[in-house]
């Protein structure tokens, strides 16, 4: 069943990919292959593979997460997206404390313990990355005024 | 032979420089820890360290020593969590669990760890001899490869890796195709923008580090989140980390044979450490298991796969360095790093950078000794790390991964892309699409297209060039063989399929 589903999704994807590839510039004299041949060949290959999954699915048993795990997965994904978006505006320290705490909570830590660990880990990682390895860590656009 | 010896001595001189000794030590130490902990694995360890080493401006030699150290060090670490927790970090340690975890359940975890460290040392050291002797030979032979040969060789690599990882050949091919699709995003060799939707930031394409960390590390975080509802695994008592003289003498030939086998299998693209460990286990079971003790906690059942999977690592470095063709996800990531440094591995790599190659070889001898010295007495300390609760470990891994990528690219967009690849990777793992072929295709895809286009330019558009030489035809024959492999393996590999969610490194 899941094979059919993934076959269907892949089929849609490969057709879309094929249409995009079709509209790429054609080959010209000095370059017999052109930019279009490879993507088009790939679209054909992927379409065939998708059809294989759709028409001759294997009998794999996929163990989906149970109902209680879906919210945890959702929260984790949202937290990760938030980290990507907040790192620049809030800076490494604040964003990391928030994200670390949130993820620790997903793994069922108690809030006080999670917050303490988050602060400790943030300081340790700041020392490692910012001071020892001298990597660039964002200070945070929101706080830039404070340091001037 | 004297030539080899002189070169090796030169290599030791470079490898013994303080910087290189230090990175070798850091590499094997980080590798051990990474291999042991759930959710990281060598492929992520190296991918995360790539932006950091670039930012630090590490010398290419030191970088290669570091990555190789992580690669073989992780095989040692992997066996620790496999034996004590029955949690193989990557598929290459699944065979070790068969007897290793049984030994630990009987209170013989210490001896199991000791035999695994010794077997890893034997496998690691013997296979470096193979690397040293065979890499130059293969490089000399590969000089005759033209673009058409390279193109077909890459097809062969893709088909074997797809055939041998995961349960379904078709799904492996789908993974490869998706990776090739990701590789096509951006400007091609003639500066035509493809699949960029007019977005300037897609013109450079997706960085393979972003794709790798997303697919492997972020998806692993999601797998671990799902697992929180199942409770944590319990750590077994170890006992003394020692083996008796009798145990050692009874397994020495097991280790030697498994090392040779592991090395040979490791050289083949796509096969690598997982297949090597299972083959070694099966072969030794036939050869030495007279009382059917394999599977019930026989130390030789630990020695065989551990020697083999460490030996496979050196084997896997041969096609990487001499052909520029990696056979696995981890070697693909190392290739990506070398390409980013403008070092292109291939037939001329060894003659152009002899110092780099020989110091790598020398560092691997040194690194394996370091690992043995670290592992036998300190395994008790390492095991403590396994007791770090998940709620500390996982957020730490997330922060390190995101910050490493951000420090290199300063781009929130890359972090978002990484997260998206993580979600995709999670669903692919759930549906048994292997991830290693994706990374291999992302790294090799551009090279494959360049070689294809170059071949056709040479022949003025005549496709006959792909069947023009005996070498190319021989490679096509190998492709056909690899396409038939799944039919042979389908019935014979139920054991590997036991760990569908363990990524292939």
XYZ file of C-alpha atoms in Angstrom:
653
model
C 0.000 0.000 0.000
C 2.706 2.472 0.939
C 4.620 1.399 -2.146
C 1.684 2.378 -4.325
C 1.418 5.674 -2.513
C 5.130 6.455 -2.893
C 4.895 5.332 -6.528
C 2.074 7.809 -7.092
C 3.956 10.668 -5.445
C 7.089 9.820 -7.437
C 5.111 9.625 -10.655
C 3.707 13.119 -10.102
C 7.167 14.362 -9.221
C 8.854 12.825 -12.251
C 6.219 14.207 -14.649
C 6.687 17.677 -13.162
C 10.451 17.251 -13.355
C 10.104 16.106 -16.964
C 8.053 19.176 -17.923
C 10.649 21.469 -16.349
C 13.417 19.555 -18.136
C 11.585 19.768 -21.488
C 11.621 23.556 -21.295
C 15.384 23.738 -20.801
C 17.470 25.053 -23.732
C 18.178 22.553 -26.506
C 21.639 21.376 -27.435
C 23.712 23.353 -29.891
C 26.555 22.596 -32.270
C 29.608 22.676 -29.981
C 27.882 20.734 -27.223
C 26.050 17.763 -28.716
C 24.450 16.682 -25.424
C 23.134 19.998 -24.188
C 21.687 20.842 -20.822
C 18.434 19.064 -21.488
C 19.387 15.479 -22.264
C 20.435 14.413 -18.784
C 17.411 15.790 -16.913
C 15.072 14.341 -19.541
C 16.708 10.917 -19.295
C 16.365 11.085 -15.538
C 12.684 11.995 -15.802
C 12.106 8.944 -18.013
C 13.994 6.673 -15.583
C 12.119 7.997 -12.577
C 8.777 7.611 -14.348
C 9.538 3.963 -15.112
C 10.610 3.318 -11.510
C 7.481 5.045 -10.189
C 5.290 2.938 -12.457
C 7.056 -0.188 -11.206
C 6.287 0.758 -7.597
C 2.720 1.606 -8.530
C 1.949 -1.518 -10.521
C 4.104 -4.098 -8.797
C 4.380 -2.944 -5.179
C 6.401 -5.036 -2.767
C 4.928 -6.350 0.434
C 6.919 -4.293 2.865
C 5.457 -3.790 6.253
C 5.892 -0.145 7.141
C 5.649 0.538 10.847
C 4.219 4.031 11.085
C 4.586 5.950 14.333
C 1.719 5.405 16.733
C -0.814 8.120 17.317
C 0.984 9.595 20.334
C 4.210 10.081 18.393
C 2.786 12.262 15.596
C 2.391 15.429 17.731
C 5.943 14.956 19.044
C 7.215 14.652 15.469
C 5.250 17.741 14.438
C 6.607 19.786 17.341
C 10.148 18.662 16.522
C 9.855 19.687 12.882
C 8.365 23.068 13.836
C 11.189 23.573 16.363
C 13.831 22.790 13.747
C 12.249 25.224 11.278
C 12.090 27.811 14.044
C 15.801 27.306 14.762
C 16.639 27.929 11.101
C 14.552 31.109 11.114
C 15.474 32.434 14.566
C 19.229 31.916 14.512
C 19.904 35.212 12.718
C 17.348 37.505 14.390
C 17.809 36.174 17.947
C 21.453 35.179 17.755
C 23.130 31.910 18.688
C 22.741 32.134 22.465
C 19.042 32.970 22.781
C 17.905 30.815 19.863
C 19.895 27.820 21.099
C 18.573 28.038 24.667
C 14.976 28.112 23.370
C 15.435 25.313 20.833
C 17.455 23.100 23.177
C 14.782 23.428 25.880
C 11.977 22.672 23.426
C 13.703 19.557 22.077
C 14.577 18.341 25.583
C 10.886 18.667 26.452
C 9.975 16.564 23.414
C 12.214 13.874 24.891
C 10.199 14.178 28.082
C 12.642 16.065 30.294
C 11.162 18.095 33.152
C 11.105 21.823 32.364
C 13.547 23.014 35.064
C 16.082 20.317 34.185
C 15.663 21.017 30.471
C 16.192 24.752 30.922
C 19.290 24.307 33.084
C 20.787 21.810 30.622
C 19.962 24.155 27.745
C 21.822 27.059 29.338
C 24.764 24.834 30.257
C 25.011 23.276 26.792
C 24.664 26.650 25.085
C 27.523 28.112 27.110
C 29.687 25.029 26.487
C 28.995 25.043 22.747
C 29.538 28.805 22.590
C 32.952 28.336 24.172
C 33.788 25.468 21.813
C 32.569 27.033 18.551
C 32.905 30.748 19.219
C 36.078 30.873 21.295
C 38.126 27.704 20.664
C 37.275 27.063 17.006
C 36.586 30.750 16.246
C 33.604 30.001 14.035
C 31.161 32.701 13.075
C 28.141 32.624 15.372
C 25.334 35.111 14.818
C 25.023 37.636 17.642
C 21.414 38.408 16.813
C 19.923 41.315 14.913
C 17.530 41.996 17.782
C 20.367 42.730 20.163
C 22.751 44.565 17.888
C 21.702 47.914 19.346
C 22.734 46.764 22.812
C 26.335 46.185 21.893
C 26.921 49.514 20.184
C 59.409 -2.783 -2.582
C 62.225 -0.519 -1.366
C 60.394 2.276 -3.137
C 57.260 1.558 -1.105
C 59.328 1.438 2.058
C 61.011 4.773 1.346
C 57.679 6.417 0.547
C 56.151 4.988 3.688
C 58.995 6.361 5.803
C 58.375 9.755 4.239
C 54.712 9.325 5.105
C 55.553 8.563 8.717
C 57.690 11.692 8.870
C 54.690 13.797 7.808
C 52.157 11.865 9.863
C 54.320 12.259 12.973
C 54.197 16.035 12.765
C 52.403 17.351 15.852
C 49.418 18.736 13.887
C 48.881 15.474 12.052
C 49.302 13.343 15.160
C 46.819 15.601 16.902
C 44.187 15.392 14.142
C 44.673 11.629 13.924
C 44.026 11.422 17.655
C 41.026 13.752 17.477
C 39.749 11.799 14.483
C 39.851 8.374 16.117
C 38.509 9.724 19.414
C 35.643 11.622 17.805
C 35.100 8.645 15.520
C 34.796 6.259 18.462
C 32.297 8.512 20.238
C 30.339 9.215 17.066
C 30.208 5.545 16.168
C 28.920 4.714 19.614
C 26.180 7.291 19.984
C 22.842 6.837 18.352
C 21.990 9.266 15.644
C 25.358 10.440 14.440
C 27.443 7.855 12.639
C 30.535 8.453 10.512
C 28.698 10.019 7.621
C 27.234 12.777 9.799
C 30.392 13.167 11.825
C 32.392 13.872 8.685
C 29.667 15.990 7.082
C 29.405 18.164 10.196
C 33.172 18.540 10.444
C 33.620 19.570 6.805
C 32.404 23.173 7.256
C 34.289 23.399 10.553
C 37.607 22.216 9.052
C 37.121 24.598 6.128
C 36.541 27.451 8.551
C 39.668 26.465 10.473
C 41.720 26.370 7.276
C 43.092 22.889 7.948
C 45.695 21.520 5.489
C 44.316 18.928 3.028
C 46.644 16.272 4.473
C 45.461 16.914 8.012
C 41.863 16.965 6.837
C 42.128 13.626 5.069
C 43.834 12.120 8.142
C 41.028 13.482 10.314
C 38.232 12.130 8.115
C 39.876 8.737 7.709
C 40.335 8.610 11.493
C 36.663 9.298 12.033
C 35.755 6.729 9.397
C 37.687 3.781 10.861
C 37.394 5.000 14.455
C 33.625 4.936 14.165
C 33.729 1.231 13.382
C 35.320 0.641 16.798
C 32.788 2.850 18.569
C 29.950 1.238 16.744
C 30.744 -2.124 18.256
C 30.478 -0.698 21.790
C 26.813 0.254 21.490
C 26.148 -2.866 19.445
C 27.553 -5.200 22.066
C 26.278 -3.497 25.206
C 22.950 -2.130 23.988
C 22.146 -4.261 20.959
C 21.837 -0.961 19.095
C 24.032 -1.078 15.979
C 24.811 2.488 14.951
C 25.061 1.533 11.301
C 24.188 -1.549 9.317
C 27.840 -2.638 9.254
C 27.655 -3.650 12.918
C 24.458 -5.665 12.743
C 26.442 -8.889 12.302
C 28.458 -8.083 15.419
C 25.271 -8.013 17.479
C 24.537 -11.660 16.693
C 27.207 -12.945 19.068
C 28.355 -9.732 20.752
C 25.049 -8.958 22.412
C 24.654 -12.616 23.393
C 28.040 -12.474 25.108
C 27.038 -9.283 26.915
C 23.786 -10.866 28.091
C 25.858 -13.666 29.624
C 27.916 -11.077 31.507
C 30.824 -11.345 29.091
C 30.454 -7.850 27.622
C 34.038 -7.001 28.586
C 35.618 -9.890 26.694
C 33.317 -9.148 23.752
C 34.522 -5.546 23.674
C 38.133 -6.680 23.980
C 37.884 -9.162 21.126
C 36.124 -6.569 19.005
C 38.857 -4.005 19.664
C 41.580 -6.525 18.844
C 39.783 -7.765 15.734
C 39.253 -4.172 14.610
C 42.951 -3.531 15.095
C 43.933 -6.591 13.099
C 41.445 -5.718 10.346
C 42.497 -2.087 10.314
C 46.221 -2.761 10.241
C 46.266 -5.629 7.744
C 44.046 -3.741 5.346
C 46.289 -0.673 5.393
C 48.995 -2.950 3.972
C 46.548 -3.761 1.192
C 45.779 -0.081 0.654
C 49.487 0.669 0.455
C 50.229 -2.055 -2.095
C 47.134 -2.045 -4.280
C 46.219 1.624 -4.555
C 49.260 2.509 -6.708
C 48.627 -0.520 -8.919
C 45.003 0.387 -9.530
C 45.951 3.993 -10.168
C 48.459 2.937 -12.838
C 45.820 0.836 -14.542
C 43.133 3.526 -14.308
C 45.193 6.068 -16.256
C 43.789 4.579 -19.442
C 40.241 5.548 -18.378
C 38.602 8.128 -20.615
C 35.340 9.988 -20.034
C 33.270 7.165 -21.526
C 34.878 4.639 -19.156
C 34.236 6.941 -16.201
C 30.628 7.389 -17.186
C 29.997 3.646 -17.304
C 31.996 3.089 -14.105
C 29.685 5.530 -12.331
C 26.632 3.702 -13.633
C 28.182 0.515 -12.259
C 28.717 2.162 -8.871
C 25.115 3.349 -8.768
C 23.650 -0.003 -9.741
C 25.740 -2.003 -7.256
C 25.040 0.351 -4.366
C 21.327 0.325 -5.235
C 21.353 -3.445 -5.488
C 23.145 -4.045 -2.229
C 21.647 -1.522 0.182
C 18.175 -1.864 1.505
C 15.670 -4.510 0.613
C 14.490 -3.506 -2.800
C 16.579 -2.856 -5.839
C 13.914 -0.602 -7.335
C 13.863 1.558 -4.227
C 17.647 1.831 -4.297
C 17.399 3.005 -7.900
C 14.704 5.517 -6.932
C 17.046 6.878 -4.253
C 19.835 7.175 -6.817
C 17.532 8.944 -9.273
C 16.350 11.400 -6.621
C 19.966 12.159 -5.724
C 20.775 12.796 -9.386
C 17.791 15.134 -9.528
C 19.049 17.081 -6.513
C 22.495 17.250 -8.130
C 21.018 18.874 -11.253
C 19.722 21.909 -9.400
C 21.839 24.954 -10.217
C 24.033 26.086 -13.084
C 25.376 23.324 -15.307
C 28.777 23.269 -17.061
C 27.517 25.592 -19.784
C 26.011 27.982 -17.192
C 22.437 27.102 -17.997
C 20.284 27.485 -14.879
C 18.301 24.322 -14.212
C 15.502 23.822 -11.686
C 16.354 27.093 -9.947
C 12.952 28.782 -10.421
C 14.826 32.054 -10.916
C 16.135 31.925 -7.336
C 19.693 33.208 -7.230
C 20.529 31.207 -4.127
C 19.788 27.967 -5.969
C 22.299 28.790 -8.726
C 25.094 27.014 -6.840
C 22.841 24.036 -6.239
C 22.408 22.268 -2.931
C 25.605 21.796 -0.962
C 26.165 18.078 -0.382
C 26.852 18.811 3.297
C 23.365 20.291 3.649
C 21.817 17.286 1.915
C 23.842 14.768 3.943
C 23.236 16.267 7.371
C 19.566 16.738 6.532
C 18.974 13.241 5.209
C 20.996 11.433 7.854
C 21.217 13.511 11.044
C 17.910 15.375 10.985
C 15.986 12.277 9.924
C 17.683 10.349 12.734
C 16.466 12.970 15.214
C 12.921 12.312 13.993
C 13.410 8.550 14.268
C 14.648 9.031 17.844
C 11.679 11.279 18.667
C 9.384 8.541 17.473
C 11.321 6.083 19.623
C 10.896 8.129 22.820
C 7.559 6.426 23.269
C 9.302 3.091 23.445
C 11.576 3.716 26.389
C 15.353 3.628 26.521
C 17.479 0.563 26.060
C 19.188 -0.824 29.110
C 22.947 -1.011 29.364
C 24.379 -4.409 30.188
C 27.152 -5.071 32.688
C 30.545 -5.356 31.080
C 32.901 -7.329 33.265
C 36.641 -7.093 32.687
C 37.742 -5.905 29.248
C 40.131 -8.790 28.679
C 40.307 -12.013 26.773
C 42.145 -15.193 27.612
C 45.115 -16.424 25.609
C 43.005 -19.333 24.418
C 40.303 -17.050 23.107
C 42.944 -15.022 21.310
C 44.730 -17.950 19.679
C 41.448 -19.539 18.620
C 40.367 -16.402 16.830
C 43.602 -15.147 15.284
C 43.051 -16.923 11.955
C 39.425 -15.914 11.973
C 40.588 -12.308 12.168
C 43.208 -12.670 9.460
C 40.848 -14.374 7.019
C 38.068 -11.914 7.751
C 40.445 -8.993 7.260
C 41.438 -10.183 3.812
C 37.826 -10.843 2.886
C 36.690 -7.501 4.296
C 39.383 -5.630 2.425
C 38.533 -7.291 -0.878
C 34.809 -6.661 -0.463
C 35.481 -3.089 0.640
C 37.242 -2.322 -2.635
C 34.115 -3.185 -4.599
C 31.771 -0.263 -5.022
C 28.508 -0.509 -3.197
C 29.408 -3.549 -1.162
C 31.409 -2.052 1.695
C 31.482 -2.790 5.375
C 27.971 -4.200 5.777
C 28.261 -6.918 3.165
C 31.852 -7.593 4.293
C 30.824 -8.173 7.903
C 27.984 -10.504 6.995
C 30.106 -12.441 4.513
C 32.901 -12.842 7.061
C 30.418 -14.049 9.674
C 28.881 -16.568 7.284
C 32.232 -17.811 5.996
C 33.645 -18.299 9.486
C 30.472 -19.985 10.611
C 31.040 -22.568 7.877
C 34.759 -22.893 8.585
C 35.189 -22.922 12.358
C 31.781 -23.330 13.964
C 31.929 -27.068 14.617
C 29.720 -27.091 17.695
C 27.124 -24.611 16.406
C 28.066 -22.006 18.985
C 27.814 -19.082 16.543
C 24.846 -16.962 17.532
C 24.992 -18.079 21.155
C 27.845 -15.806 22.256
C 30.892 -17.153 20.451
C 33.815 -14.712 20.552
C 34.836 -15.737 17.044
C 31.422 -14.543 15.869
C 32.427 -11.094 17.098
C 35.976 -11.260 15.750
C 34.928 -12.075 12.179
C 32.572 -9.164 11.411
C 34.637 -6.648 13.363
C 37.858 -7.500 11.521
C 35.971 -7.433 8.239
C 34.163 -4.134 8.675
C 37.341 -2.337 9.700
C 39.262 -3.851 6.827
C 36.518 -2.787 4.436
C 37.136 0.832 5.358
C 40.692 0.803 3.965
C 39.448 -1.150 0.983
C 36.825 1.505 0.304
C 39.507 4.200 0.235
C 41.144 2.567 -2.816
C 38.502 3.332 -5.466
C 37.941 6.699 -3.788
C 41.568 7.787 -4.092
C 42.614 6.067 -7.315
C 39.471 6.372 -9.418
C 37.719 9.220 -7.683
C 34.701 6.923 -7.391
C 33.367 6.408 -3.868
C 31.454 3.228 -3.194
C 29.437 4.329 -0.169
C 27.740 7.300 1.447
C 30.639 8.066 3.769
C 33.316 7.885 1.073
C 31.055 10.024 -1.127
C 31.075 12.700 1.565
C 34.888 12.501 1.801
C 35.059 12.860 -1.998
C 32.832 15.915 -1.783
C 35.206 17.484 0.727
C 38.259 16.723 -1.437
C 36.552 18.183 -4.504
C 35.681 21.313 -2.547
C 39.401 21.687 -1.824
C 40.139 21.380 -5.550
C 41.863 18.062 -4.999
C 40.354 15.684 -7.468
C 41.039 12.077 -6.605
C 41.709 9.939 -9.649
C 44.494 8.003 -11.380
C 46.912 10.932 -11.133
C 46.055 11.776 -7.535
C 48.721 9.503 -6.070
C 51.508 10.634 -8.388
C 50.599 14.289 -7.934
C 50.141 14.122 -4.167
C 52.409 11.279 -3.031
C 53.024 12.989 0.269
C 49.331 13.184 1.017
C 48.737 9.523 0.218
C 51.703 8.167 2.159
C 51.022 10.301 5.204
C 47.429 9.064 5.140
C 48.668 5.456 5.068
C 51.163 6.114 7.869
C 48.522 7.922 9.921
C 46.248 4.909 9.612
C 48.889 2.646 11.133
C 49.359 5.149 13.948
C 45.614 5.713 14.341
C 44.877 2.009 14.666
C 47.457 1.678 17.441
C 45.919 4.708 19.152
C 42.495 3.108 18.915
C 43.658 -0.138 20.451
C 45.419 1.703 23.261
C 42.376 3.922 23.809
C 39.817 1.176 23.597
C 41.150 -1.551 25.831
C 41.636 0.492 29.013
C 39.207 3.346 28.375
C 36.168 1.521 27.131
C 34.639 1.957 30.576
C 34.896 5.720 30.190
C 33.360 5.639 26.720
C 30.492 3.593 27.988
C 29.604 6.392 30.410
C 28.823 8.513 27.364
C 26.153 6.001 26.452
C 24.473 6.884 29.733
C 23.988 10.515 28.699
C 20.220 10.782 28.456
C 18.613 11.221 25.070
C 17.077 14.547 26.081
C 20.570 16.040 26.401
C 22.207 14.175 23.561
C 19.719 14.824 20.759
C 19.363 18.608 21.239
C 23.172 18.852 21.412
C 23.532 17.011 18.111
C 20.920 19.295 16.541
C 22.694 22.452 17.695
C 26.096 21.222 16.492
C 24.692 20.250 13.092
C 22.859 23.536 12.499
C 25.691 25.730 13.765
C 28.310 23.859 11.709
C 26.345 24.432 8.525
C 25.525 28.020 9.402
C 29.152 28.836 10.176
C 30.131 27.786 6.664
C 27.311 29.286 4.628
C 25.798 32.014 6.854
C 22.515 31.134 5.239
C 19.204 30.478 6.953
C 17.972 29.158 3.633
C 20.480 26.292 3.849
C 19.227 25.465 7.349
C 15.645 25.364 6.078
C 16.688 23.180 3.150
C 18.508 20.887 5.586
C 15.365 20.568 7.696
C 13.308 19.781 4.590
C 15.790 17.084 3.543
C 15.492 15.713 7.074
C 11.734 15.317 6.800
C 12.093 13.739 3.346
C 14.804 11.430 4.714
C 12.578 10.375 7.577
C 9.777 9.318 5.251
C 12.224 7.612 2.894
C 13.608 5.573 5.795
C 10.127 4.687 6.936
C 9.288 3.400 3.467
C 12.627 1.557 3.110
C 14.230 3.798 0.521
C 17.974 3.650 1.285
C 19.698 6.993 1.850
C 23.326 6.238 0.946
C 22.601 6.114 -2.833
C 21.114 9.627 -2.623
C 24.365 11.067 -1.274
C 26.462 9.102 -3.742
C 24.345 10.472 -6.583
C 24.447 14.039 -5.259
C 28.257 13.963 -5.214
C 28.825 11.924 -8.375
C 25.931 13.291 -10.441
C 27.690 16.391 -11.759
C 30.846 14.367 -12.558
C 28.760 11.789 -14.358
C 27.103 14.380 -16.578
C 30.396 16.141 -17.271
C 32.000 12.863 -18.350
C 28.993 12.002 -20.498
C 29.088 15.366 -22.263
C 32.862 15.273 -22.619
C 32.722 11.815 -24.176
C 30.168 12.965 -26.732
C 32.170 16.089 -27.508
C 35.204 13.918 -28.200
C 33.212 11.721 -30.548
C 31.292 14.609 -32.175
C 28.017 13.326 -30.847
C 28.558 9.683 -31.813
C 27.086 7.468 -29.098
C 29.332 4.649 -30.317
C 32.019 5.939 -27.968
C 30.157 4.250 -25.109
C 30.863 0.872 -26.711
C 34.146 1.588 -28.429
C 36.820 0.018 -26.234
C 37.136 -3.420 -24.598
C 37.402 -1.647 -21.262
C 34.060 0.099 -21.688
C 32.434 -3.146 -22.783
C 33.900 -4.903 -19.751
C 32.424 -2.240 -17.507
C 29.026 -2.650 -19.167
C 29.294 -6.364 -18.436
C 29.851 -5.491 -14.762
C 26.737 -3.295 -14.863
C 24.737 -6.257 -16.173
C 26.147 -8.475 -13.402
C 25.168 -5.883 -10.779
C 21.650 -5.745 -12.191
C 21.409 -9.500 -11.733
C 22.782 -9.413 -8.176
C 19.442 -8.661 -6.503
C 17.999 -11.850 -7.960
C 20.760 -13.864 -6.299
C 20.716 -11.964 -3.051
C 16.968 -11.785 -2.603
C 16.676 -15.203 -1.042
C 19.980 -15.136 0.794
C 19.920 -11.939 2.801
C 17.178 -12.003 5.383
C 19.589 -11.093 8.185
C 20.669 -7.729 6.786
C 17.080 -6.719 6.375
C 16.573 -6.976 10.109
C 17.574 -3.361 10.588
C 15.614 -1.389 8.010
C 15.992 1.917 9.769
C 19.735 1.673 10.298
C 21.378 3.849 7.701
C 24.103 2.432 5.532
C 27.231 4.449 6.112
